[in-house]
Tab-separated table of C-alpha atoms in Angstrom:
chain	number	residue	atom	x	y	z
B	804	MET	CA	0.000	0.000	0.000
B	805	ILE	CA	1.431	3.346	-1.046
B	806	SER	CA	1.370	5.984	1.661
B	807	PRO	CA	-0.333	9.355	0.947
B	808	ALA	CA	2.995	11.180	1.328
B	809	ARG	CA	4.649	8.939	-1.245
B	810	ARG	CA	1.694	9.310	-3.601
B	811	ASP	CA	1.858	13.087	-3.301
B	812	ARG	CA	5.600	13.008	-3.992
B	813	ARG	CA	5.073	10.953	-7.149
B	814	ARG	CA	2.315	13.284	-8.298
B	815	PHE	CA	4.591	16.281	-7.691
B	816	LEU	CA	7.419	14.687	-9.716
B	817	VAL	CA	5.058	13.884	-12.577
B	818	LEU	CA	3.743	17.451	-12.644
B	819	MET	CA	7.265	18.888	-12.609
B	820	LEU	CA	8.453	16.615	-15.424
B	821	ALA	CA	5.325	16.982	-17.551
B	822	PRO	CA	6.245	20.292	-19.319
B	823	ALA	CA	9.724	19.091	-20.287
B	824	THR	CA	8.318	15.724	-21.403
B	825	VAL	CA	5.666	17.350	-23.581
B	826	LEU	CA	8.259	19.676	-25.101
B	827	LEU	CA	10.641	16.775	-25.767
B	828	LEU	CA	7.893	14.735	-27.415
B	829	GLY	CA	6.876	17.734	-29.509
B	830	LEU	CA	10.442	18.273	-30.747
B	831	THR	CA	11.305	14.620	-31.372
B	832	LEU	CA	8.354	12.253	-31.648
B	833	VAL	CA	6.073	14.518	-33.712
B	834	PRO	CA	8.718	15.330	-36.400
B	835	PHE	CA	9.626	11.648	-36.560
B	836	LEU	CA	6.012	10.584	-37.115
B	837	VAL	CA	5.556	13.280	-39.769
B	838	SER	CA	8.736	12.155	-41.559
B	839	LEU	CA	7.608	8.537	-41.345
B	840	ALA	CA	4.263	9.440	-42.893
B	841	PHE	CA	5.962	11.441	-45.650
B	842	SER	CA	8.317	8.551	-46.436
B	843	PHE	CA	5.315	6.480	-47.555
B	844	SER	CA	4.042	9.237	-49.844
B	845	ASN	CA	4.971	10.886	-53.133
B	846	LEU	CA	4.980	14.358	-51.565
B	847	SER	CA	6.675	16.851	-53.882
B	848	LEU	CA	6.662	20.595	-53.460
B	849	VAL	CA	6.669	20.914	-57.247
B	850	THR	CA	3.313	19.122	-57.581
B	851	PRO	CA	1.730	19.205	-54.090
B	852	ASP	CA	-1.782	18.579	-55.494
B	853	ASP	CA	-0.739	15.087	-56.638
B	854	PHE	CA	-0.093	13.939	-53.062
B	855	ALA	CA	-0.824	10.255	-52.486
B	856	TYR	CA	0.439	7.411	-50.353
B	857	ILE	CA	2.620	5.087	-52.395
B	858	TRP	CA	3.738	3.050	-49.371
B	859	PHE	CA	7.052	1.269	-50.009
B	860	ASP	CA	7.702	2.629	-53.512
B	861	ASN	CA	10.146	5.246	-52.178
B	862	PHE	CA	12.182	2.581	-50.393
B	863	ASP	CA	12.100	0.305	-53.447
B	864	ARG	CA	13.365	3.188	-55.599
B	865	LEU	CA	15.981	4.002	-52.981
B	866	PHE	CA	17.440	0.507	-52.732
B	867	ARG	CA	17.559	0.222	-56.532
B	868	SER	CA	19.431	3.524	-56.894
B	869	PRO	CA	23.230	3.357	-57.491
B	870	GLU	CA	23.408	6.900	-56.104
B	871	PHE	CA	22.045	5.670	-52.766
B	872	TRP	CA	24.558	2.827	-52.486
B	873	ASN	CA	27.415	5.162	-53.390
B	874	ALA	CA	26.234	7.586	-50.672
B	875	MET	CA	25.993	4.694	-48.212
B	876	ARG	CA	29.544	3.586	-49.071
B	877	VAL	CA	30.931	7.106	-48.668
B	878	THR	CA	29.064	7.562	-45.370
B	879	VAL	CA	30.368	4.286	-43.920
B	880	ILE	CA	33.960	4.961	-45.030
B	881	PHE	CA	33.865	8.486	-43.630
B	882	THR	CA	32.340	7.318	-40.328
B	883	ILE	CA	34.779	4.458	-39.766
B	884	ALA	CA	37.851	6.494	-40.742
B	885	ALA	CA	36.905	9.577	-38.718
B	886	VAL	CA	35.967	7.664	-35.554
B	887	ALA	CA	39.083	5.470	-35.770
B	888	VAL	CA	41.407	8.478	-36.096
B	889	GLU	CA	39.623	10.346	-33.301
B	890	LEU	CA	39.693	7.311	-31.020
B	891	VAL	CA	43.437	6.721	-31.446
B	892	LEU	CA	44.338	10.403	-31.063
B	893	GLY	CA	41.919	11.039	-28.200
B	894	VAL	CA	43.039	8.072	-26.111
B	895	GLY	CA	46.709	8.713	-26.847
B	896	ILE	CA	46.550	12.392	-25.891
B	897	ALA	CA	44.478	11.623	-22.789
B	898	ALA	CA	47.067	9.072	-21.665
B	899	LEU	CA	49.899	11.566	-22.163
B	900	LEU	CA	48.038	14.319	-20.312
B	901	HIS	CA	47.203	11.984	-17.420
B	902	TYR	CA	50.673	12.503	-15.998
B	903	GLU	CA	50.696	15.834	-14.179
B	904	THR	CA	53.402	18.239	-15.280
B	905	ARG	CA	53.633	22.013	-15.305
B	906	ALA	CA	52.622	22.221	-18.997
B	907	VAL	CA	49.585	19.909	-18.761
B	908	PRO	CA	46.932	22.564	-17.849
B	909	ALA	CA	47.925	24.741	-20.812
B	910	LEU	CA	48.019	21.734	-23.144
B	911	ARG	CA	44.552	20.640	-22.007
B	912	LEU	CA	43.209	24.084	-22.851
B	913	ILE	CA	44.830	23.997	-26.302
B	914	TYR	CA	43.508	20.527	-27.112
B	915	LEU	CA	39.966	21.436	-26.044
B	916	LEU	CA	39.801	24.669	-28.064
B	917	PRO	CA	38.186	23.048	-31.168
B	918	LEU	CA	35.109	22.230	-29.093
B	919	ALA	CA	34.697	25.912	-28.206
B	920	ILE	CA	34.845	27.159	-31.802
B	921	THR	CA	31.639	27.492	-33.807
B	922	PRO	CA	31.690	24.586	-36.299
B	923	VAL	CA	30.648	26.598	-39.368
B	924	ALA	CA	33.235	29.321	-38.619
B	925	ALA	CA	35.934	26.678	-38.217
B	926	VAL	CA	34.939	24.956	-41.465
B	927	PHE	CA	35.009	28.229	-43.434
B	928	THR	CA	38.486	28.862	-42.017
B	929	PHE	CA	39.590	25.438	-43.226
B	930	ARG	CA	38.087	26.204	-46.628
B	931	ILE	CA	40.397	29.220	-46.920
B	932	MET	CA	43.402	27.281	-45.620
B	933	LEU	CA	42.807	24.437	-48.095
B	934	ASN	CA	42.510	26.681	-51.136
B	935	PRO	CA	44.856	25.146	-53.756
B	936	SER	CA	46.167	28.534	-54.916
B	937	LEU	CA	46.063	30.844	-51.899
B	938	GLY	CA	45.758	28.484	-48.946
B	939	VAL	CA	48.339	28.462	-46.190
B	940	LEU	CA	48.522	24.662	-46.221
B	941	ASN	CA	49.875	24.489	-49.758
B	942	TYR	CA	52.297	27.306	-48.888
B	943	LEU	CA	53.710	25.181	-46.062
B	944	VAL	CA	53.836	22.145	-48.343
B	945	LYS	CA	55.885	24.120	-50.875
B	946	GLN	CA	58.295	25.227	-48.143
B	947	VAL	CA	59.300	21.631	-47.453
B	948	GLY	CA	59.817	20.905	-51.146
B	949	LEU	CA	56.621	18.955	-51.854
B	950	PRO	CA	54.220	19.694	-54.734
B	951	PRO	CA	51.007	21.547	-53.817
B	952	GLN	CA	47.897	19.428	-53.467
B	953	ASP	CA	44.304	19.945	-54.564
B	954	TRP	CA	42.980	18.985	-51.124
B	955	LEU	CA	39.295	19.152	-52.030
B	956	GLY	CA	39.442	18.655	-55.816
B	957	THR	CA	40.359	14.972	-56.137
B	958	PRO	CA	38.057	12.188	-54.875
B	959	GLY	CA	40.427	10.284	-52.579
B	960	MET	CA	42.165	13.370	-51.247
B	961	ALA	CA	38.858	15.163	-50.618
B	962	LEU	CA	37.518	12.350	-48.428
B	963	MET	CA	40.792	12.130	-46.484
B	964	THR	CA	40.732	15.902	-45.955
B	965	LEU	CA	37.171	15.739	-44.627
B	966	VAL	CA	38.222	13.010	-42.194
B	967	ALA	CA	41.144	15.152	-41.018
B	968	VAL	CA	38.935	18.208	-40.449
B	969	ASP	CA	36.361	16.126	-38.568
B	970	ALA	CA	39.150	14.611	-36.465
B	971	TRP	CA	40.468	18.078	-35.609
B	972	GLN	CA	37.018	19.146	-34.459
B	973	TRP	CA	35.909	16.061	-32.518
B	974	THR	CA	39.061	14.424	-31.144
B	975	PRO	CA	38.671	16.607	-27.994
B	976	PHE	CA	35.325	14.875	-27.360
B	977	ILE	CA	37.026	11.470	-27.182
B	978	LEU	CA	39.825	13.097	-25.168
B	979	LEU	CA	37.372	14.366	-22.548
B	980	ILE	CA	35.703	10.977	-22.091
B	981	ALA	CA	39.018	9.100	-21.985
B	982	ALA	CA	40.481	11.608	-19.524
B	983	GLY	CA	37.425	11.202	-17.292
B	984	GLY	CA	37.837	7.429	-17.396
B	985	LEU	CA	41.515	7.680	-16.510
B	986	ALA	CA	40.768	10.037	-13.625
B	987	ALA	CA	38.142	7.642	-12.216
B	988	MET	CA	40.352	4.592	-12.618
B	989	ASP	CA	41.965	2.749	-9.730
B	990	ASP	CA	45.771	2.947	-10.030
B	991	GLU	CA	46.476	-0.201	-7.991
B	992	PRO	CA	46.516	-2.683	-10.956
B	993	GLN	CA	48.998	-0.498	-12.842
B	994	GLU	CA	51.175	-0.089	-9.764
B	995	ALA	CA	51.134	-3.853	-9.184
B	996	ALA	CA	52.084	-4.512	-12.807
B	997	GLN	CA	54.881	-1.953	-12.562
B	998	MET	CA	56.245	-3.698	-9.461
B	999	ASP	CA	56.197	-6.970	-11.415
B	1000	GLY	CA	58.464	-5.395	-14.024
B	1001	ALA	CA	55.956	-4.466	-16.753
B	1002	GLY	CA	56.872	-1.494	-18.931
B	1003	PRO	CA	54.654	1.558	-19.593
B	1004	ILE	CA	53.457	0.286	-22.996
B	1005	ALA	CA	52.551	-3.158	-21.648
B	1006	ILE	CA	50.766	-1.603	-18.669
B	1007	PHE	CA	48.757	0.682	-20.974
B	1008	PHE	CA	47.640	-2.034	-23.407
B	1009	HIS	CA	47.093	-4.846	-20.879
B	1010	HIS	CA	45.712	-2.925	-17.887
B	1011	THR	CA	44.748	0.674	-18.614
B	1012	LEU	CA	43.073	0.206	-21.992
B	1013	PRO	CA	40.828	-2.743	-20.968
B	1014	MET	CA	39.567	-0.724	-17.984
B	1015	LEU	CA	38.768	2.157	-20.360
B	1016	TYR	CA	36.562	-0.004	-22.604
B	1017	PRO	CA	33.197	1.052	-21.081
B	1018	TYR	CA	34.055	4.742	-21.463
B	1019	LEU	CA	35.416	4.305	-24.971
B	1020	ALA	CA	32.386	2.248	-26.008
B	1021	VAL	CA	30.073	5.125	-25.128
B	1022	ALA	CA	32.363	7.572	-26.927
B	1023	VAL	CA	32.477	5.394	-30.064
B	1024	VAL	CA	28.677	5.037	-30.179
B	1025	PHE	CA	28.090	8.782	-29.766
B	1026	ARG	CA	30.745	9.769	-32.287
B	1027	SER	CA	29.694	7.125	-34.822
B	1028	ILE	CA	26.102	8.320	-34.737
B	1029	ASP	CA	27.221	11.928	-35.080
B	1030	ALA	CA	29.739	11.181	-37.859
B	1031	PHE	CA	27.161	9.109	-39.746
B	1032	LYS	CA	24.933	12.171	-40.076
B	1033	THR	CA	27.684	14.775	-40.585
B	1034	PHE	CA	26.478	17.570	-42.828
B	1035	ASP	CA	28.081	20.961	-42.179
B	1036	ILE	CA	31.725	19.995	-42.802
B	1037	ILE	CA	30.979	18.197	-46.070
B	1038	PHE	CA	28.451	20.748	-47.329
B	1039	VAL	CA	30.757	23.729	-46.792
B	1040	LEU	CA	34.034	22.175	-47.937
B	1041	THR	CA	33.034	19.988	-50.903
B	1042	GLY	CA	29.261	20.118	-51.328
B	1043	GLY	CA	29.451	16.369	-51.964
B	1044	GLY	CA	32.021	16.730	-54.748
B	1045	PRO	CA	34.088	16.369	-56.704
B	1046	GLY	CA	31.246	14.691	-58.562
B	1047	ILE	CA	29.632	12.414	-55.988
B	1048	ALA	CA	32.894	11.350	-54.320
B	1049	THR	CA	31.981	12.823	-50.923
B	1050	ARG	CA	28.182	12.793	-51.150
B	1051	THR	CA	26.914	11.137	-47.984
B	1052	LEU	CA	23.371	10.036	-47.148
B	1053	ASN	CA	22.707	13.299	-45.359
B	1054	LEU	CA	23.729	15.317	-48.407
B	1055	LEU	CA	21.690	13.021	-50.647
B	1056	ALA	CA	18.617	13.673	-48.495
B	1057	TYR	CA	19.319	17.415	-48.629
B	1058	LYS	CA	19.676	17.310	-52.410
B	1059	GLN	CA	16.455	15.358	-52.930
B	1060	GLY	CA	14.423	17.345	-50.413
B	1061	LEU	CA	15.632	20.935	-50.759
B	1062	GLU	CA	16.968	21.001	-54.320
B	1063	PHE	CA	14.646	18.627	-56.166
B	1064	LEU	CA	11.810	19.218	-53.632
B	1065	GLU	CA	10.981	15.495	-53.402
B	1066	MET	CA	10.084	15.541	-49.728
B	1067	GLY	CA	8.706	11.990	-49.642
B	1068	TYR	CA	11.863	10.503	-51.133
B	1069	ALA	CA	14.074	12.608	-48.848
B	1070	ALA	CA	12.053	11.446	-45.825
B	1071	ALA	CA	12.622	7.829	-46.890
B	1072	ILE	CA	16.391	8.452	-46.920
B	1073	ALA	CA	16.169	9.951	-43.421
B	1074	ILE	CA	14.231	6.923	-42.139
B	1075	VAL	CA	16.822	4.550	-43.600
B	1076	MET	CA	19.559	6.553	-41.861
B	1077	LEU	CA	17.702	6.303	-38.555
B	1078	VAL	CA	17.216	2.536	-38.891
B	1079	ALA	CA	20.865	2.030	-39.851
B	1080	THR	CA	21.979	4.060	-36.826
B	1081	ILE	CA	19.793	2.045	-34.445
B	1082	ILE	CA	20.988	-1.277	-35.885
B	1083	PHE	CA	24.657	-0.254	-35.618
B	1084	SER	CA	24.398	1.022	-32.054
B	1085	GLN	CA	22.517	-2.052	-30.833
B	1086	ALA	CA	24.855	-4.454	-32.615
B	1087	PHE	CA	27.951	-2.673	-31.310
B	1088	LEU	CA	26.741	-2.574	-27.709
B	1089	ARG	CA	25.778	-6.255	-27.837
B	1090	ARG	CA	29.115	-7.148	-29.399
B	1091	ILE	CA	31.071	-5.605	-26.538
B	1092	ASN	CA	28.624	-6.930	-23.905
B	1093	MET	CA	27.752	-3.381	-22.861
B	1094	PHE	CA	24.737	-3.031	-20.547
B	1095	ARG	CA	24.321	-6.804	-20.477
B	1096	PRO	CA	23.577	-8.120	-16.938
B	1097	LYS	CA	26.459	-10.045	-15.459
B	1098	ALA	CA	25.983	-13.526	-14.077
B	1099	ALA	CA	25.739	-13.802	-10.322
B	1100	LEU	CA	28.798	-15.177	-8.585
């Protein structure tokens, strides 16, 4: 039997959470349901009077389109490459900054600066730096005797450049999570291994890194989801070019929805992206046994 005081407390909590819950549902659930409904229709802003539900025709057209599979390939390559680079750099820098020295506070500030810069402003700055004729990057390349590069004008180089810019912007995110994990970690296993004669590299890979897995798993899931739907960096720097070499699913949805005004087809692309993100995150968390209940001893 629930006491009146406990019932009143629950009622109070529900009333306090209700406005935020309604707002959250309005900003997430309602747009999702509208997009889902549009994905089953032929909605086009060019011919809005011809609106009709065509059910799975958009998805059938999508999966038969070579442009879709190319965008999927580019999106997966970009996501895997960017997250891998950010993970290696973030964990490595966090491990180096874990040892307190006089320069560590200043270095932490420098490494975290990309998170404080407005993304679009940073990307426009990179666009100027990467200019093949006037950019500072090609100037530095010439100074060391190498030929200048068209960083955004060739397919392979353009995708690598996008990965590098994304890594510059989001490596501090991995760094923060890894540094938090290192700060919360018990130092006794490392100290015991050091007393047994293990070197710093062996201690890091056999003791420190396994204890960081839960933190890094969360970081990888968050960054993979975010990288999978990256838009601003690619749109500003390459616009999906040269050709379709860097056109991701997000840019394909933008092109179909806001350039060709095929809102139903664009909504279908967005739904496929959502489903792919859910499948990846669930598969990854199950693969690493994250959030799985442990057997009782």
